[in-house]
Amino acid sequence: VGHPILEESLLVGALWVRQIMPTNHCATATSRLAQARAASLDNDWRLVMHLLQRGCHAENPEAVLHAPLRRGDVALGRQLLKIGLKVRSKCLVQLLCDVCAHGATASVALLIDELGVPVNSRSPQGESCTDAAIAWRSWETVDWLVTQRNGAPSNPSTALGVLLEARDRDPHAKRLLASLCSSGCFERRDLLVAAACRGDL
């Protein structure tokens, strides 16, 4: 309301869905419009919500859901799912890794606890969500994954390298390294190899 461009776009979208095509066969142009709007930075989701409610399907639903989840907007993420945004199960692990890299812990909890993404599943690149959180130094998310959901890195040597490098400057990294060691994620051999590679006496 009060935004002529948006009002016109809403009208065009509604007419396209209602008059030109059945709601269960929304046109490519309309679904692209939804994606473009979802990916915008103005955080105005009215057109996306309108199109989804009219039966449109996004060509890349994971990208649409990623936009609010990476910012920790769990309420909007739930709303998108509720009104019909269909996320492909094979893409959920990569989406989880991406959200972990942003440190959006509440969104991570949504994907794991409500959408059922296994915490230690691996992306096509072979990384777990714990690997992604460690690589991007999202320590709060790492702590939640490890202590609350038994998350573990799938590549211990890489995770160790990041933690050892950060532990002297960041107390969170030092505490997480100790927690992962005590939980058995790292073996003594892993620690020795990582320390030797770093020249860390």
mmCIF file of N, CA, C and O in Angstrom, residues 33-136:
data_model
loop_
_atom_site.group_PDB
_atom_site.id
_atom_site.type_symbol
_atom_site.label_atom_id
_atom_site.label_comp_id
_atom_site.label_asym_id
_atom_site.label_seq_id
_atom_site.Cartn_x
_atom_site.Cartn_y
_atom_site.Cartn_z
ATOM 1 N N LEU A 33 10.155 -13.791 -11.260
ATOM 2 C CA LEU A 33 9.847 -12.551 -10.563
ATOM 3 C C LEU A 33 9.881 -12.765 -9.050
ATOM 4 O O LEU A 33 10.409 -11.948 -8.301
ATOM 5 N N ALA A 34 9.337 -13.900 -8.608
ATOM 6 C CA ALA A 34 9.356 -14.215 -7.178
ATOM 7 C C ALA A 34 10.782 -14.361 -6.668
ATOM 8 O O ALA A 34 11.129 -13.866 -5.602
ATOM 9 N N GLN A 35 11.629 -15.050 -7.430
ATOM 10 C CA GLN A 35 13.018 -15.218 -7.009
ATOM 11 C C GLN A 35 13.729 -13.880 -6.925
ATOM 12 O O GLN A 35 14.458 -13.607 -5.969
ATOM 13 N N ALA A 36 13.539 -13.049 -7.958
ATOM 14 C CA ALA A 36 14.222 -11.751 -7.975
ATOM 15 C C ALA A 36 13.806 -10.913 -6.775
ATOM 16 O O ALA A 36 14.631 -10.250 -6.143
ATOM 17 N N ARG A 37 12.508 -10.960 -6.458
ATOM 18 C CA ARG A 37 12.029 -10.173 -5.327
ATOM 19 C C ARG A 37 12.596 -10.715 -4.021
ATOM 20 O O ARG A 37 12.976 -9.958 -3.136
ATOM 21 N N ALA A 38 12.646 -12.047 -3.904
ATOM 22 C CA ALA A 38 13.161 -12.653 -2.679
ATOM 23 C C ALA A 38 14.630 -12.352 -2.479
ATOM 24 O O ALA A 38 15.099 -12.225 -1.351
ATOM 25 N N ALA A 39 15.354 -12.238 -3.571
ATOM 26 C CA ALA A 39 16.784 -12.001 -3.467
ATOM 27 C C ALA A 39 17.142 -10.534 -3.275
ATOM 28 O O ALA A 39 18.292 -10.186 -3.065
ATOM 29 N N SER A 40 16.158 -9.668 -3.344
ATOM 30 C CA SER A 40 16.434 -8.241 -3.199
ATOM 31 C C SER A 40 16.839 -7.919 -1.781
ATOM 32 O O SER A 40 16.601 -8.684 -0.853
ATOM 33 N N LEU A 41 17.451 -6.758 -1.612
ATOM 34 C CA LEU A 41 17.984 -6.381 -0.307
ATOM 35 C C LEU A 41 17.061 -5.471 0.474
ATOM 36 O O LEU A 41 17.412 -5.033 1.568
ATOM 37 N N ASP A 42 15.892 -5.161 -0.067
ATOM 38 C CA ASP A 42 15.023 -4.225 0.640
ATOM 39 C C ASP A 42 14.141 -4.907 1.690
ATOM 40 O O ASP A 42 13.408 -4.259 2.420
ATOM 41 N N ASN A 43 14.218 -6.243 1.747
ATOM 42 C CA ASN A 43 13.507 -7.017 2.763
ATOM 43 C C ASN A 43 11.996 -6.804 2.696
ATOM 44 O O ASN A 43 11.302 -6.889 3.707
ATOM 45 N N ASP A 44 11.503 -6.540 1.503
ATOM 46 C CA ASP A 44 10.065 -6.402 1.299
ATOM 47 C C ASP A 44 9.572 -7.677 0.620
ATOM 48 O O ASP A 44 9.812 -7.888 -0.569
ATOM 49 N N TRP A 45 8.885 -8.497 1.359
ATOM 50 C CA TRP A 45 8.522 -9.833 0.886
ATOM 51 C C TRP A 45 7.060 -9.933 0.446
ATOM 52 O O TRP A 45 6.559 -11.030 0.215
ATOM 53 N N ARG A 46 6.370 -8.814 0.315
ATOM 54 C CA ARG A 46 4.941 -8.882 0.031
ATOM 55 C C ARG A 46 4.638 -9.540 -1.314
ATOM 56 O O ARG A 46 3.697 -10.333 -1.429
ATOM 57 N N LEU A 47 5.415 -9.224 -2.321
ATOM 58 C CA LEU A 47 5.147 -9.803 -3.634
ATOM 59 C C LEU A 47 5.439 -11.301 -3.643
ATOM 60 O O LEU A 47 4.685 -12.086 -4.214
ATOM 61 N N VAL A 48 6.533 -11.692 -3.000
ATOM 62 C CA VAL A 48 6.857 -13.122 -2.928
ATOM 63 C C VAL A 48 5.738 -13.885 -2.228
ATOM 64 O O VAL A 48 5.270 -14.922 -2.707
ATOM 65 N N MET A 49 5.292 -13.364 -1.097
ATOM 66 C CA MET A 49 4.241 -14.034 -0.355
ATOM 67 C C MET A 49 2.960 -14.119 -1.186
ATOM 68 O O MET A 49 2.282 -15.151 -1.206
ATOM 69 N N HIS A 50 2.656 -13.037 -1.887
ATOM 70 C CA HIS A 50 1.446 -13.012 -2.718
ATOM 71 C C HIS A 50 1.514 -14.090 -3.804
ATOM 72 O O HIS A 50 0.560 -14.843 -4.013
ATOM 73 N N LEU A 51 2.640 -14.171 -4.496
ATOM 74 C CA LEU A 51 2.777 -15.132 -5.591
ATOM 75 C C LEU A 51 2.732 -16.569 -5.078
ATOM 76 O O LEU A 51 2.108 -17.434 -5.692
ATOM 77 N N LEU A 52 3.397 -16.837 -3.960
ATOM 78 C CA LEU A 52 3.365 -18.189 -3.399
ATOM 79 C C LEU A 52 1.946 -18.575 -2.977
ATOM 80 O O LEU A 52 1.502 -19.707 -3.179
ATOM 81 N N GLN A 53 1.245 -17.633 -2.390
ATOM 82 C CA GLN A 53 -0.127 -17.903 -1.970
ATOM 83 C C GLN A 53 -1.059 -18.144 -3.155
ATOM 84 O O GLN A 53 -2.071 -18.831 -3.016
ATOM 85 N N ARG A 54 -0.696 -17.598 -4.324
ATOM 86 C CA ARG A 54 -1.499 -17.805 -5.535
ATOM 87 C C ARG A 54 -1.108 -19.075 -6.272
ATOM 88 O O ARG A 54 -1.621 -19.358 -7.341
ATOM 89 N N GLY A 55 -0.169 -19.849 -5.719
ATOM 90 C CA GLY A 55 0.181 -21.131 -6.319
ATOM 91 C C GLY A 55 1.435 -21.126 -7.159
ATOM 92 O O GLY A 55 1.720 -22.111 -7.845
ATOM 93 N N CYS A 56 2.207 -20.049 -7.137
ATOM 94 C CA CYS A 56 3.448 -20.022 -7.914
ATOM 95 C C CYS A 56 4.511 -20.900 -7.265
ATOM 96 O O CYS A 56 4.500 -21.129 -6.053
ATOM 97 N N HIS A 57 5.451 -21.370 -8.085
ATOM 98 C CA HIS A 57 6.536 -22.212 -7.597
ATOM 99 C C HIS A 57 7.865 -21.583 -8.016
ATOM 100 O O HIS A 57 8.085 -21.324 -9.192
ATOM 101 N N ALA A 58 8.742 -21.365 -7.059
ATOM 102 C CA ALA A 58 10.053 -20.800 -7.370
ATOM 103 C C ALA A 58 10.918 -21.839 -8.069
ATOM 104 O O ALA A 58 10.882 -23.024 -7.721
ATOM 105 N N GLU A 59 11.688 -21.415 -9.056
ATOM 106 C CA GLU A 59 12.598 -22.323 -9.748
ATOM 107 C C GLU A 59 13.748 -22.744 -8.850
ATOM 108 O O GLU A 59 14.299 -23.826 -8.992
ATOM 109 N N ASN A 60 14.114 -21.874 -7.911
ATOM 110 C CA ASN A 60 15.186 -22.190 -6.970
ATOM 111 C C ASN A 60 14.693 -21.888 -5.556
ATOM 112 O O ASN A 60 15.056 -20.880 -4.961
ATOM 113 N N PRO A 61 13.866 -22.765 -4.995
ATOM 114 C CA PRO A 61 13.274 -22.479 -3.686
ATOM 115 C C PRO A 61 14.304 -22.386 -2.564
ATOM 116 O O PRO A 61 14.097 -21.675 -1.584
ATOM 117 N N GLU A 62 15.426 -23.104 -2.724
ATOM 118 C CA GLU A 62 16.457 -23.052 -1.684
ATOM 119 C C GLU A 62 17.039 -21.642 -1.568
ATOM 120 O O GLU A 62 17.325 -21.168 -0.468
ATOM 121 N N ALA A 63 17.207 -20.968 -2.701
ATOM 122 C CA ALA A 63 17.731 -19.597 -2.678
ATOM 123 C C ALA A 63 16.739 -18.650 -2.012
ATOM 124 O O ALA A 63 17.136 -17.730 -1.296
ATOM 125 N N VAL A 64 15.440 -18.878 -2.251
ATOM 126 C CA VAL A 64 14.425 -18.039 -1.628
ATOM 127 C C VAL A 64 14.457 -18.217 -0.111
ATOM 128 O O VAL A 64 14.443 -17.248 0.647
ATOM 129 N N LEU A 65 14.523 -19.475 0.357
ATOM 130 C CA LEU A 65 14.550 -19.736 1.790
ATOM 131 C C LEU A 65 15.869 -19.289 2.432
ATOM 132 O O LEU A 65 15.897 -18.845 3.582
ATOM 133 N N HIS A 66 16.945 -19.380 1.668
ATOM 134 C CA HIS A 66 18.259 -18.989 2.178
ATOM 135 C C HIS A 66 18.301 -17.515 2.556
ATOM 136 O O HIS A 66 18.956 -17.131 3.534
ATOM 137 N N ALA A 67 17.580 -16.684 1.805
ATOM 138 C CA ALA A 67 17.637 -15.235 2.032
ATOM 139 C C ALA A 67 17.250 -14.845 3.453
ATOM 140 O O ALA A 67 17.992 -14.119 4.117
ATOM 141 N N PRO A 68 16.100 -15.299 3.984
ATOM 142 C CA PRO A 68 15.801 -14.940 5.373
ATOM 143 C C PRO A 68 16.587 -15.751 6.398
ATOM 144 O O PRO A 68 16.965 -15.223 7.450
ATOM 145 N N LEU A 69 16.856 -17.016 6.106
ATOM 146 C CA LEU A 69 17.524 -17.853 7.109
ATOM 147 C C LEU A 69 18.949 -17.409 7.385
ATOM 148 O O LEU A 69 19.420 -17.489 8.525
ATOM 149 N N ARG A 70 19.642 -16.928 6.363
ATOM 150 C CA ARG A 70 21.026 -16.509 6.611
ATOM 151 C C ARG A 70 21.071 -15.281 7.520
ATOM 152 O O ARG A 70 22.090 -15.009 8.153
ATOM 153 N N ARG A 71 19.968 -14.535 7.591
ATOM 154 C CA ARG A 71 19.892 -13.380 8.485
ATOM 155 C C ARG A 71 19.275 -13.739 9.832
ATOM 156 O O ARG A 71 19.076 -12.862 10.673
ATOM 157 N N GLY A 72 18.932 -15.004 10.012
ATOM 158 C CA GLY A 72 18.336 -15.432 11.262
ATOM 159 C C GLY A 72 16.853 -15.122 11.393
ATOM 160 O O GLY A 72 16.314 -15.184 12.491
ATOM 161 N N ASP A 73 16.189 -14.825 10.278
ATOM 162 C CA ASP A 73 14.759 -14.507 10.316
ATOM 163 C C ASP A 73 13.965 -15.811 10.225
ATOM 164 O O ASP A 73 13.426 -16.173 9.171
ATOM 165 N N VAL A 74 13.881 -16.503 11.352
ATOM 166 C CA VAL A 74 13.220 -17.805 11.388
ATOM 167 C C VAL A 74 11.715 -17.669 11.163
ATOM 168 O O VAL A 74 11.098 -18.522 10.514
ATOM 169 N N ALA A 75 11.122 -16.615 11.681
ATOM 170 C CA ALA A 75 9.674 -16.427 11.520
ATOM 171 C C ALA A 75 9.286 -16.332 10.044
ATOM 172 O O ALA A 75 8.318 -16.957 9.601
ATOM 173 N N LEU A 76 10.055 -15.571 9.271
ATOM 174 C CA LEU A 76 9.773 -15.453 7.840
ATOM 175 C C LEU A 76 10.022 -16.776 7.134
ATOM 176 O O LEU A 76 9.264 -17.174 6.246
ATOM 177 N N GLY A 77 11.081 -17.486 7.527
ATOM 178 C CA GLY A 77 11.352 -18.790 6.936
ATOM 179 C C GLY A 77 10.202 -19.750 7.142
ATOM 180 O O GLY A 77 9.768 -20.447 6.212
ATOM 181 N N ARG A 78 9.683 -19.790 8.369
ATOM 182 C CA ARG A 78 8.538 -20.665 8.660
ATOM 183 C C ARG A 78 7.314 -20.254 7.835
ATOM 184 O O ARG A 78 6.562 -21.095 7.349
ATOM 185 N N GLN A 79 7.117 -18.963 7.700
ATOM 186 C CA GLN A 79 5.951 -18.476 6.956
ATOM 187 C C GLN A 79 6.039 -18.878 5.486
ATOM 188 O O GLN A 79 5.046 -19.286 4.884
ATOM 189 N N LEU A 80 7.229 -18.767 4.907
ATOM 190 C CA LEU A 80 7.407 -19.169 3.508
ATOM 191 C C LEU A 80 7.107 -20.651 3.323
ATOM 192 O O LEU A 80 6.465 -21.059 2.350
ATOM 193 N N LEU A 81 7.588 -21.464 4.250
ATOM 194 C CA LEU A 81 7.335 -22.907 4.168
ATOM 195 C C LEU A 81 5.848 -23.211 4.354
ATOM 196 O O LEU A 81 5.295 -24.081 3.682
ATOM 197 N N LYS A 82 5.206 -22.480 5.237
ATOM 198 C CA LYS A 82 3.798 -22.733 5.550
ATOM 199 C C LYS A 82 2.889 -22.441 4.362
ATOM 200 O O LYS A 82 1.899 -23.155 4.142
ATOM 201 N N ILE A 83 3.228 -21.398 3.578
ATOM 202 C CA ILE A 83 2.333 -21.026 2.479
ATOM 203 C C ILE A 83 2.688 -21.738 1.176
ATOM 204 O O ILE A 83 2.094 -21.452 0.139
ATOM 205 N N GLY A 84 3.656 -22.665 1.226
ATOM 206 C CA GLY A 84 3.835 -23.521 0.058
ATOM 207 C C GLY A 84 5.186 -23.528 -0.609
ATOM 208 O O GLY A 84 5.330 -24.121 -1.678
ATOM 209 N N LEU A 85 6.196 -22.884 -0.040
ATOM 210 C CA LEU A 85 7.524 -22.966 -0.637
ATOM 211 C C LEU A 85 8.061 -24.389 -0.460
ATOM 212 O O LEU A 85 8.202 -24.874 0.666
ATOM 213 N N LYS A 86 8.342 -25.060 -1.556
ATOM 214 C CA LYS A 86 8.772 -26.455 -1.519
ATOM 215 C C LYS A 86 10.286 -26.528 -1.737
ATOM 216 O O LYS A 86 10.784 -26.228 -2.821
ATOM 217 N N VAL A 87 10.996 -26.934 -0.693
ATOM 218 C CA VAL A 87 12.447 -27.058 -0.769
ATOM 219 C C VAL A 87 12.805 -28.508 -1.041
ATOM 220 O O VAL A 87 12.295 -29.420 -0.373
ATOM 221 N N ARG A 88 13.675 -28.741 -2.008
ATOM 222 C CA ARG A 88 14.051 -30.105 -2.374
ATOM 223 C C ARG A 88 14.953 -30.705 -1.310
ATOM 224 O O ARG A 88 15.930 -30.090 -0.888
ATOM 225 N N SER A 89 14.630 -31.922 -0.894
ATOM 226 C CA SER A 89 15.356 -32.557 0.213
ATOM 227 C C SER A 89 16.836 -32.726 -0.110
ATOM 228 O O SER A 89 17.684 -32.615 0.778
ATOM 229 N N LYS A 90 17.170 -32.961 -1.376
ATOM 230 C CA LYS A 90 18.571 -33.178 -1.725
ATOM 231 C C LYS A 90 19.409 -31.917 -1.587
ATOM 232 O O LYS A 90 20.643 -31.991 -1.579
ATOM 233 N N CYS A 91 18.747 -30.766 -1.478
ATOM 234 C CA CYS A 91 19.470 -29.499 -1.359
ATOM 235 C C CYS A 91 19.543 -28.988 0.075
ATOM 236 O O CYS A 91 20.195 -27.975 0.336
ATOM 237 N N LEU A 92 18.894 -29.691 0.996
ATOM 238 C CA LEU A 92 18.810 -29.182 2.360
ATOM 239 C C LEU A 92 20.147 -29.198 3.085
ATOM 240 O O LEU A 92 20.429 -28.323 3.905
ATOM 241 N N VAL A 93 20.992 -30.188 2.800
ATOM 242 C CA VAL A 93 22.286 -30.262 3.489
ATOM 243 C C VAL A 93 23.156 -29.071 3.115
ATOM 244 O O VAL A 93 23.787 -28.443 3.976
ATOM 245 N N GLN A 94 23.208 -28.738 1.827
ATOM 246 C CA GLN A 94 23.987 -27.583 1.394
ATOM 247 C C GLN A 94 23.415 -26.300 1.983
ATOM 248 O O GLN A 94 24.165 -25.395 2.386
ATOM 249 N N LEU A 95 22.089 -26.208 2.053
ATOM 250 C CA LEU A 95 21.458 -25.035 2.663
ATOM 251 C C LEU A 95 21.854 -24.938 4.131
ATOM 252 O O LEU A 95 22.168 -23.841 4.626
ATOM 253 N N LEU A 96 21.879 -26.061 4.836
ATOM 254 C CA LEU A 96 22.290 -26.069 6.242
ATOM 255 C C LEU A 96 23.728 -25.596 6.389
ATOM 256 O O LEU A 96 24.035 -24.785 7.276
ATOM 257 N N CYS A 97 24.611 -26.068 5.543
ATOM 258 C CA CYS A 97 26.016 -25.650 5.604
ATOM 259 C C CYS A 97 26.147 -24.141 5.360
ATOM 260 O O CYS A 97 26.909 -23.449 6.050
ATOM 261 N N ASP A 98 25.398 -23.632 4.392
ATOM 262 C CA ASP A 98 25.463 -22.205 4.086
ATOM 263 C C ASP A 98 24.975 -21.360 5.264
ATOM 264 O O ASP A 98 25.566 -20.329 5.592
ATOM 265 N N VAL A 99 23.892 -21.796 5.897
ATOM 266 C CA VAL A 99 23.352 -21.051 7.027
ATOM 267 C C VAL A 99 24.313 -21.111 8.221
ATOM 268 O O VAL A 99 24.488 -20.128 8.945
ATOM 269 N N CYS A 100 24.965 -22.265 8.416
ATOM 270 C CA CYS A 100 25.969 -22.381 9.480
ATOM 271 C C CYS A 100 27.136 -21.424 9.244
ATOM 272 O O CYS A 100 27.667 -20.827 10.183
ATOM 273 N N ALA A 101 27.534 -21.277 8.001
ATOM 274 C CA ALA A 101 28.624 -20.361 7.687
ATOM 275 C C ALA A 101 28.277 -18.928 8.053
ATOM 276 O O ALA A 101 29.154 -18.140 8.404
ATOM 277 N N HIS A 102 27.002 -18.579 8.006
ATOM 278 C CA HIS A 102 26.556 -17.231 8.390
ATOM 279 C C HIS A 102 26.368 -17.089 9.897
ATOM 280 O O HIS A 102 26.100 -15.988 10.382
ATOM 281 N N GLY A 103 26.477 -18.194 10.622
ATOM 282 C CA GLY A 103 26.335 -18.105 12.069
ATOM 283 C C GLY A 103 24.924 -17.838 12.547
ATOM 284 O O GLY A 103 24.728 -17.305 13.637
ATOM 285 N N ALA A 104 23.935 -18.230 11.758
ATOM 286 C CA ALA A 104 22.532 -18.009 12.126
ATOM 287 C C ALA A 104 22.029 -19.230 12.884
ATOM 288 O O ALA A 104 21.363 -20.104 12.320
ATOM 289 N N THR A 105 22.333 -19.295 14.179
ATOM 290 C CA THR A 105 22.075 -20.498 14.961
ATOM 291 C C THR A 105 20.594 -20.852 15.022
ATOM 292 O O THR A 105 20.228 -22.031 14.944
ATOM 293 N N ALA A 106 19.731 -19.871 15.173
ATOM 294 C CA ALA A 106 18.298 -20.158 15.226
ATOM 295 C C ALA A 106 17.809 -20.798 13.925
ATOM 296 O O ALA A 106 16.961 -21.704 13.943
ATOM 297 N N SER A 107 18.337 -20.350 12.808
ATOM 298 C CA SER A 107 17.965 -20.932 11.519
ATOM 299 C C SER A 107 18.515 -22.346 11.383
ATOM 300 O O SER A 107 17.870 -23.225 10.793
ATOM 301 N N VAL A 108 19.706 -22.570 11.917
ATOM 302 C CA VAL A 108 20.285 -23.916 11.918
ATOM 303 C C VAL A 108 19.373 -24.865 12.688
ATOM 304 O O VAL A 108 19.108 -25.993 12.258
ATOM 305 N N ALA A 109 18.871 -24.407 13.837
ATOM 306 C CA ALA A 109 17.967 -25.223 14.634
ATOM 307 C C ALA A 109 16.691 -25.547 13.860
ATOM 308 O O ALA A 109 16.163 -26.666 13.946
ATOM 309 N N LEU A 110 16.178 -24.590 13.103
ATOM 310 C CA LEU A 110 14.988 -24.825 12.283
ATOM 311 C C LEU A 110 15.234 -25.951 11.283
ATOM 312 O O LEU A 110 14.418 -26.873 11.147
ATOM 313 N N LEU A 111 16.351 -25.903 10.586
ATOM 314 C CA LEU A 111 16.637 -26.908 9.561
ATOM 315 C C LEU A 111 16.847 -28.294 10.165
ATOM 316 O O LEU A 111 16.389 -29.292 9.612
ATOM 317 N N ILE A 112 17.515 -28.349 11.314
ATOM 318 C CA ILE A 112 17.809 -29.638 11.925
ATOM 319 C C ILE A 112 16.593 -30.203 12.657
ATOM 320 O O ILE A 112 16.214 -31.363 12.467
ATOM 321 N N ASP A 113 15.965 -29.386 13.482
ATOM 322 C CA ASP A 113 14.905 -29.883 14.361
ATOM 323 C C ASP A 113 13.537 -29.939 13.696
ATOM 324 O O ASP A 113 12.733 -30.821 14.020
ATOM 325 N N GLU A 114 13.255 -29.013 12.781
ATOM 326 C CA GLU A 114 11.917 -28.967 12.183
ATOM 327 C C GLU A 114 11.868 -29.563 10.775
ATOM 328 O O GLU A 114 10.853 -30.143 10.394
ATOM 329 N N LEU A 115 12.943 -29.416 10.016
ATOM 330 C CA LEU A 115 12.960 -29.990 8.661
ATOM 331 C C LEU A 115 13.705 -31.314 8.607
ATOM 332 O O LEU A 115 13.738 -31.968 7.570
ATOM 333 N N GLY A 116 14.315 -31.709 9.729
ATOM 334 C CA GLY A 116 14.899 -33.047 9.831
ATOM 335 C C GLY A 116 16.205 -33.267 9.089
ATOM 336 O O GLY A 116 16.514 -34.405 8.706
ATOM 337 N N VAL A 117 16.988 -32.217 8.881
ATOM 338 C CA VAL A 117 18.288 -32.396 8.228
ATOM 339 C C VAL A 117 19.260 -33.013 9.243
ATOM 340 O O VAL A 117 19.470 -32.439 10.313
ATOM 341 N N PRO A 118 19.851 -34.177 8.958
ATOM 342 C CA PRO A 118 20.786 -34.794 9.909
ATOM 343 C C PRO A 118 21.993 -33.895 10.158
ATOM 344 O O PRO A 118 22.575 -33.347 9.219
ATOM 345 N N VAL A 119 22.354 -33.740 11.425
ATOM 346 C CA VAL A 119 23.396 -32.777 11.783
ATOM 347 C C VAL A 119 24.752 -33.139 11.175
ATOM 348 O O VAL A 119 25.542 -32.246 10.838
ATOM 349 N N ASN A 120 25.039 -34.414 11.026
ATOM 350 C CA ASN A 120 26.346 -34.822 10.518
ATOM 351 C C ASN A 120 26.306 -35.315 9.076
ATOM 352 O O ASN A 120 27.232 -35.990 8.611
ATOM 353 N N SER A 121 25.231 -34.984 8.364
ATOM 354 C CA SER A 121 25.193 -35.306 6.937
ATOM 355 C C SER A 121 26.190 -34.429 6.189
ATOM 356 O O SER A 121 26.597 -33.373 6.673
ATOM 357 N N ARG A 122 26.574 -34.869 5.013
ATOM 358 C CA ARG A 122 27.618 -34.170 4.251
ATOM 359 C C ARG A 122 27.070 -33.567 2.969
ATOM 360 O O ARG A 122 26.220 -34.156 2.297
ATOM 361 N N SER A 123 27.593 -32.414 2.654
ATOM 362 C CA SER A 123 27.222 -31.732 1.420
ATOM 363 C C SER A 123 27.893 -32.423 0.232
ATOM 364 O O SER A 123 28.760 -33.286 0.419
ATOM 365 N N PRO A 124 27.526 -32.045 -0.992
ATOM 366 C CA PRO A 124 28.218 -32.621 -2.158
ATOM 367 C C PRO A 124 29.725 -32.379 -2.142
ATOM 368 O O PRO A 124 30.485 -33.109 -2.778
ATOM 369 N N GLN A 125 30.172 -31.359 -1.417
ATOM 370 C CA GLN A 125 31.609 -31.080 -1.308
ATOM 371 C C GLN A 125 32.267 -31.912 -0.204
ATOM 372 O O GLN A 125 33.469 -31.808 0.023
ATOM 373 N N GLY A 126 31.467 -32.707 0.522
ATOM 374 C CA GLY A 126 32.013 -33.587 1.547
ATOM 375 C C GLY A 126 32.173 -32.956 2.914
ATOM 376 O O GLY A 126 32.813 -33.535 3.791
ATOM 377 N N GLU A 127 31.568 -31.792 3.138
ATOM 378 C CA GLU A 127 31.689 -31.145 4.438
ATOM 379 C C GLU A 127 30.392 -31.259 5.222
ATOM 380 O O GLU A 127 29.307 -31.330 4.657
ATOM 381 N N SER A 128 30.537 -31.295 6.545
ATOM 382 C CA SER A 128 29.366 -31.249 7.415
ATOM 383 C C SER A 128 29.086 -29.795 7.767
ATOM 384 O O SER A 128 29.900 -28.902 7.526
ATOM 385 N N CYS A 129 27.918 -29.572 8.383
ATOM 386 C CA CYS A 129 27.596 -28.198 8.763
ATOM 387 C C CYS A 129 28.550 -27.685 9.838
ATOM 388 O O CYS A 129 28.835 -26.484 9.904
ATOM 389 N N THR A 130 29.087 -28.590 10.665
ATOM 390 C CA THR A 130 30.077 -28.185 11.671
ATOM 391 C C THR A 130 31.355 -27.711 10.999
ATOM 392 O O THR A 130 31.978 -26.734 11.442
ATOM 393 N N ASP A 131 31.760 -28.384 9.933
ATOM 394 C CA ASP A 131 32.924 -27.927 9.153
ATOM 395 C C ASP A 131 32.711 -26.503 8.651
ATOM 396 O O ASP A 131 33.617 -25.663 8.739
ATOM 397 N N ALA A 132 31.524 -26.243 8.118
ATOM 398 C CA ALA A 132 31.239 -24.915 7.559
ATOM 399 C C ALA A 132 31.282 -23.847 8.638
ATOM 400 O O ALA A 132 31.842 -22.762 8.441
ATOM 401 N N ALA A 133 30.697 -24.142 9.790
ATOM 402 C CA ALA A 133 30.690 -23.168 10.879
ATOM 403 C C ALA A 133 32.098 -22.896 11.399
ATOM 404 O O ALA A 133 32.456 -21.749 11.700
ATOM 405 N N ILE A 134 32.914 -23.932 11.484
ATOM 406 C CA ILE A 134 34.303 -23.753 11.935
ATOM 407 C C ILE A 134 35.088 -22.950 10.910
ATOM 408 O O ILE A 134 35.850 -22.035 11.268
ATOM 409 N N ALA A 135 34.945 -23.294 9.640
ATOM 410 C CA ALA A 135 35.713 -22.612 8.588
ATOM 411 C C ALA A 135 35.448 -21.112 8.583
ATOM 412 O O ALA A 135 36.360 -20.307 8.337
ATOM 413 N N TRP A 136 34.194 -20.717 8.873
ATOM 414 C CA TRP A 136 33.838 -19.300 8.871
ATOM 415 C C TRP A 136 33.856 -18.702 10.273
ATOM 416 O O TRP A 136 33.376 -17.592 10.481
#
